[in-house]
CSV table of C-alpha atoms in Angstrom, one decimal:
chain,number,residue,atom,x,y,z
A,1499,GLY,CA,0.0,-0.4,-0.2
A,1500,ALA,CA,1.0,3.7,-0.1
A,1501,GLY,CA,3.6,4.9,2.4
A,1502,VAL,CA,3.9,8.1,4.0
A,1503,SER,CA,4.0,10.9,1.5
A,1504,GLN,CA,5.2,14.7,2.0
A,1505,SER,CA,5.1,17.5,-0.2
A,1506,PRO,CA,7.0,19.8,-1.7
A,1507,SER,CA,9.9,17.6,-1.7
A,1508,ASN,CA,12.2,20.6,-1.7
A,1509,LYS,CA,11.2,24.0,-1.0
A,1510,VAL,CA,13.6,27.2,-0.9
A,1511,THR,CA,12.3,30.3,0.6
A,1512,GLU,CA,13.7,33.9,1.9
A,1513,LYS,CA,14.5,34.4,5.4
A,1514,GLY,CA,11.2,35.7,6.9
A,1515,LYS,CA,8.8,34.2,4.8
A,1516,ASP,CA,6.2,31.7,6.2
A,1517,VAL,CA,5.8,28.2,4.9
A,1518,GLU,CA,3.9,25.0,4.7
A,1519,LEU,CA,4.9,21.6,4.8
A,1520,ARG,CA,2.5,19.0,4.2
A,1521,CYS,CA,2.4,15.2,5.7
A,1522,ASP,CA,-0.2,12.5,4.5
A,1523,PRO,CA,0.3,9.5,6.4
A,1524,ILE,CA,-0.7,5.7,5.9
A,1525,SER,CA,-4.3,5.7,5.9
A,1526,GLY,CA,-5.5,4.0,9.2
A,1527,HIS,CA,-2.2,5.3,11.7
A,1528,THR,CA,-3.6,7.3,14.1
A,1529,ALA,CA,-0.3,8.4,15.6
A,1530,LEU,CA,1.9,11.1,13.3
A,1531,TYR,CA,5.0,12.5,14.4
A,1532,TRP,CA,7.4,15.3,13.0
A,1533,TYR,CA,10.9,15.2,13.2
A,1534,ARG,CA,14.0,17.5,11.5
A,1535,GLN,CA,17.2,16.5,10.5
A,1536,SER,CA,19.8,19.2,10.0
A,1537,LEU,CA,23.4,19.1,9.4
A,1538,GLY,CA,24.3,20.5,12.8
A,1539,GLN,CA,21.8,18.8,15.0
A,1540,GLY,CA,20.8,14.9,13.5
A,1541,LEU,CA,17.4,13.8,13.9
A,1542,GLU,CA,15.3,15.5,16.6
A,1543,PHE,CA,11.6,15.2,17.5
A,1544,LEU,CA,9.3,18.4,17.1
A,1545,ILE,CA,6.1,17.2,17.5
A,1546,TYR,CA,3.6,14.1,18.1
A,1547,PHE,CA,-0.5,13.7,17.3
A,1548,GLN,CA,-2.4,10.8,18.5
A,1549,GLY,CA,-6.0,10.5,17.7
A,1550,ASN,CA,-8.1,13.5,19.5
A,1551,SER,CA,-5.9,13.8,22.1
A,1552,ALA,CA,-3.8,17.3,22.7
A,1553,PRO,CA,-0.4,17.1,20.8
A,1554,ASP,CA,2.9,16.9,22.3
A,1555,LYS,CA,4.4,20.1,21.2
A,1556,SER,CA,7.5,19.5,23.2
A,1557,GLY,CA,9.8,19.5,20.6
A,1558,LEU,CA,9.4,22.8,18.9
A,1559,PRO,CA,12.2,24.9,18.7
A,1560,SER,CA,10.4,28.3,19.0
A,1561,ASP,CA,6.8,29.5,18.6
A,1562,ARG,CA,7.4,30.2,15.0
A,1563,PHE,CA,6.8,26.6,14.5
A,1564,SER,CA,3.2,25.0,14.7
A,1565,ALA,CA,1.3,21.9,13.5
A,1566,GLU,CA,-2.0,20.8,12.7
A,1567,ARG,CA,-3.6,17.5,11.7
A,1568,THR,CA,-7.0,17.5,10.1
A,1569,GLY,CA,-9.7,15.2,10.3
A,1570,GLY,CA,-7.4,12.7,12.3
A,1571,SER,CA,-5.3,12.5,8.8
A,1572,VAL,CA,-3.0,15.3,6.9
A,1573,SER,CA,-1.1,17.4,9.0
A,1574,THR,CA,0.7,20.8,8.1
A,1575,LEU,CA,3.7,22.0,9.5
A,1576,THR,CA,4.0,25.8,9.9
A,1577,ILE,CA,7.2,27.6,10.0
A,1578,GLN,CA,6.4,31.7,10.5
A,1579,ARG,CA,9.1,34.0,9.7
A,1580,THR,CA,11.7,31.6,8.7
A,1581,GLN,CA,15.4,31.7,9.9
A,1582,GLN,CA,18.4,30.7,8.1
A,1583,GLU,CA,18.8,27.8,11.1
A,1584,ASP,CA,15.4,26.4,10.2
A,1585,SER,CA,17.2,24.8,7.2
A,1586,ALA,CA,17.0,21.0,7.3
A,1587,VAL,CA,15.0,18.0,6.1
A,1588,TYR,CA,11.6,17.8,7.7
A,1589,LEU,CA,10.5,14.2,8.2
A,1590,CYS,CA,7.2,12.7,9.0
A,1591,ALA,CA,6.2,10.0,10.3
A,1592,SER,CA,2.8,7.4,11.3
A,1593,SER,CA,2.4,4.7,13.2
A,1594,ALA,CA,-0.5,2.6,14.2
A,1595,THR,CA,-0.8,3.7,17.8
A,1596,GLY,CA,1.4,6.3,19.9
A,1597,THR,CA,2.0,3.8,22.4
A,1598,GLY,CA,5.6,3.3,21.4
A,1599,TYR,CA,5.1,-0.5,20.6
A,1600,TYR,CA,4.6,0.2,16.6
A,1601,GLU,CA,6.9,1.1,14.5
A,1602,GLN,CA,6.9,4.5,12.7
A,1603,TYR,CA,7.0,4.6,8.8
A,1604,PHE,CA,8.4,7.6,7.9
A,1605,GLY,CA,8.0,9.7,4.8
A,1606,PRO,CA,11.1,10.8,2.2
A,1607,GLY,CA,11.3,14.5,3.8
A,1608,THR,CA,10.8,17.9,2.5
A,1609,ARG,CA,14.3,19.5,2.3
A,1610,LEU,CA,13.8,23.2,3.3
A,1611,THR,CA,16.5,25.8,2.5
A,1612,VAL,CA,16.2,29.1,3.8
A,1613,THR,CA,18.4,32.0,1.7
B,1276,ASP,CA,19.6,13.8,25.3
B,1277,ALA,CA,19.8,10.0,24.0
B,1278,LYS,CA,19.9,7.1,26.1
B,1279,THR,CA,22.1,5.1,24.4
B,1280,THR,CA,26.1,4.8,23.0
B,1281,GLN,CA,27.0,3.4,19.9
B,1282,PRO,CA,30.2,3.5,17.9
B,1283,PRO,CA,30.3,6.3,15.2
B,1284,SER,CA,31.6,3.9,12.6
B,1285,MET,CA,32.0,0.4,11.2
B,1286,ASP,CA,33.1,-1.4,8.2
B,1287,CYS,CA,32.0,-4.9,7.1
B,1288,ALA,CA,32.9,-7.0,4.1
B,1289,GLU,CA,30.1,-8.1,1.8
B,1290,GLY,CA,28.5,-11.2,2.6
B,1291,ARG,CA,29.8,-11.3,5.9
B,1292,ALA,CA,27.8,-10.6,9.4
B,1293,ALA,CA,27.4,-7.1,10.6
B,1294,ASN,CA,27.4,-6.6,14.3
B,1295,LEU,CA,26.1,-3.6,15.6
B,1296,PRO,CA,26.9,-3.0,19.2
B,1297,CYS,CA,24.4,-0.6,21.6
B,1298,ASN,CA,24.7,0.3,25.0
B,1299,HIS,CA,21.5,1.5,26.9
B,1300,SER,CA,23.0,1.1,30.7
B,1301,THR,CA,19.9,3.4,32.0
B,1302,ILE,CA,17.2,1.4,30.4
B,1303,SER,CA,14.0,1.1,32.4
B,1304,GLY,CA,12.1,-1.9,32.9
B,1305,ASN,CA,9.0,-0.9,30.5
B,1306,GLU,CA,11.5,0.8,27.6
B,1307,TYR,CA,11.9,-1.2,24.5
B,1308,VAL,CA,15.2,-1.3,22.5
B,1309,TYR,CA,14.2,-0.3,18.7
B,1310,TRP,CA,16.7,-0.3,15.7
B,1311,TYR,CA,16.4,1.9,12.9
B,1312,ARG,CA,18.5,2.8,9.8
B,1313,GLN,CA,18.9,5.6,7.4
B,1314,ILE,CA,20.1,5.2,3.8
B,1315,HIS,CA,21.4,8.3,2.4
B,1316,SER,CA,19.0,10.7,1.2
B,1317,GLN,CA,16.0,8.7,2.6
B,1318,GLY,CA,13.8,8.6,5.7
B,1319,PRO,CA,14.7,6.5,8.6
B,1320,GLN,CA,13.6,2.7,8.3
B,1321,TYR,CA,12.2,0.4,11.0
B,1322,ILE,CA,14.5,-2.6,11.3
B,1323,ILE,CA,13.3,-4.5,14.7
B,1324,HIS,CA,12.8,-3.9,18.3
B,1325,GLY,CA,12.7,-5.8,21.5
B,1326,LEU,CA,12.1,-5.9,25.1
B,1327,LYS,CA,14.0,-8.5,26.5
B,1328,ASN,CA,14.1,-11.7,24.6
B,1329,ASN,CA,16.1,-12.2,21.4
B,1330,GLU,CA,14.0,-11.1,18.3
B,1331,THR,CA,14.8,-12.2,14.6
B,1332,ASN,CA,13.0,-11.1,11.4
B,1333,GLU,CA,13.3,-11.2,7.7
B,1334,MET,CA,16.0,-7.9,8.0
B,1335,ALA,CA,18.0,-9.0,11.4
B,1336,SER,CA,18.5,-10.4,14.7
B,1337,LEU,CA,18.6,-8.1,18.1
B,1338,ILE,CA,20.2,-10.0,20.4
B,1339,ILE,CA,19.5,-8.3,24.0
B,1340,THR,CA,22.1,-8.9,27.3
B,1341,GLU,CA,20.4,-10.3,30.3
B,1342,ASP,CA,20.7,-7.1,32.2
B,1343,ARG,CA,19.4,-5.6,29.3
B,1344,LYS,CA,22.3,-2.8,29.1
B,1345,SER,CA,23.6,-3.4,26.3
B,1346,SER,CA,22.3,-5.3,22.7
B,1347,THR,CA,23.8,-6.3,19.2
B,1348,LEU,CA,22.1,-5.7,15.9
B,1349,ILE,CA,23.0,-8.6,13.8
B,1350,LEU,CA,22.6,-8.5,9.8
B,1351,PRO,CA,23.5,-11.9,9.0
B,1352,HIS,CA,24.9,-11.6,5.5
B,1353,ALA,CA,25.5,-7.9,4.6
B,1354,THR,CA,24.9,-6.5,1.4
B,1355,LEU,CA,26.4,-3.3,-0.3
B,1356,ARG,CA,22.7,-2.3,0.3
B,1357,ASP,CA,22.7,-2.0,3.9
B,1358,THR,CA,25.4,0.7,4.0
B,1359,ALA,CA,23.5,3.5,6.5
B,1360,VAL,CA,23.7,5.0,9.3
B,1361,TYR,CA,21.8,2.5,12.4
B,1362,TYR,CA,20.3,4.3,15.0
B,1363,CYS,CA,19.7,1.9,18.6
B,1364,ILE,CA,16.9,3.8,20.4
B,1365,VAL,CA,14.9,3.3,24.0
B,1366,SER,CA,11.8,3.9,23.8
B,1367,GLY,CA,8.7,3.0,26.2
B,1368,SER,CA,5.1,4.0,26.4
B,1369,GLY,CA,5.5,6.8,28.7
B,1370,ASN,CA,7.5,8.5,25.9
B,1371,THR,CA,4.3,8.9,23.8
B,1372,GLY,CA,6.5,6.6,21.3
B,1373,LYS,CA,8.5,9.6,20.0
B,1374,LEU,CA,11.9,8.6,18.9
B,1375,ILE,CA,15.0,10.0,20.3
B,1376,PHE,CA,18.0,10.0,18.0
B,1377,GLY,CA,21.5,10.0,19.1
B,1378,GLN,CA,24.4,9.7,16.1
B,1379,GLY,CA,24.2,6.4,15.7
B,1380,THR,CA,26.9,4.0,13.6
B,1381,THR,CA,27.6,4.8,10.1
B,1382,LEU,CA,28.2,1.0,8.7
B,1383,GLN,CA,29.8,0.7,5.1
B,1384,VAL,CA,29.7,-2.4,3.4
B,1385,LYS,CA,32.4,-3.2,1.5
B,1386,PRO,CA,32.8,-5.3,-1.7
């Protein structure tokens, strides 16, 4: 079946602009995660959604970052007033549940470059 | 911070077994050991996980020591396509399933 998809695959934006990154999880997966991978920081957790529960936002680096998940499916990560340090690959993952006992399936990522 | 320690890099000859070690001395009773790998320019891929018993699937075997303070991922017959960064992660139900990645081990499989 279809895996996790993300769009766009690449995004170049100017400093100060807002960007939206989209994630389509595997159908039926209730848990959705956002991570980012940058050269200096490795892979880091950003935010987690599980069903209708309040999201775990503990990994968001600043209030310029926000995410929502509509209808329990598609998720959008928004970065406002982008900075050069936001340049990274943003990865989305989904799993059957959020209990930690099920593997996470990752998308191919969105490469964000802030100029 | 990651709860695991891995060697930064390893080499393995094609066709031979690759044994990747991981230390997780502070693991708690309800935490699982997960292994993921990331092939260049791709998203991470799940390999295997275990609690305290050894596990095997079509990709690999996971050997966990009796005290659970360390584990070894075994790729029985490494191929060039297994060249990747391998991450050992400890995660439990209290962590909402989020994965805390360390630096991982870069495995280079050589012909």
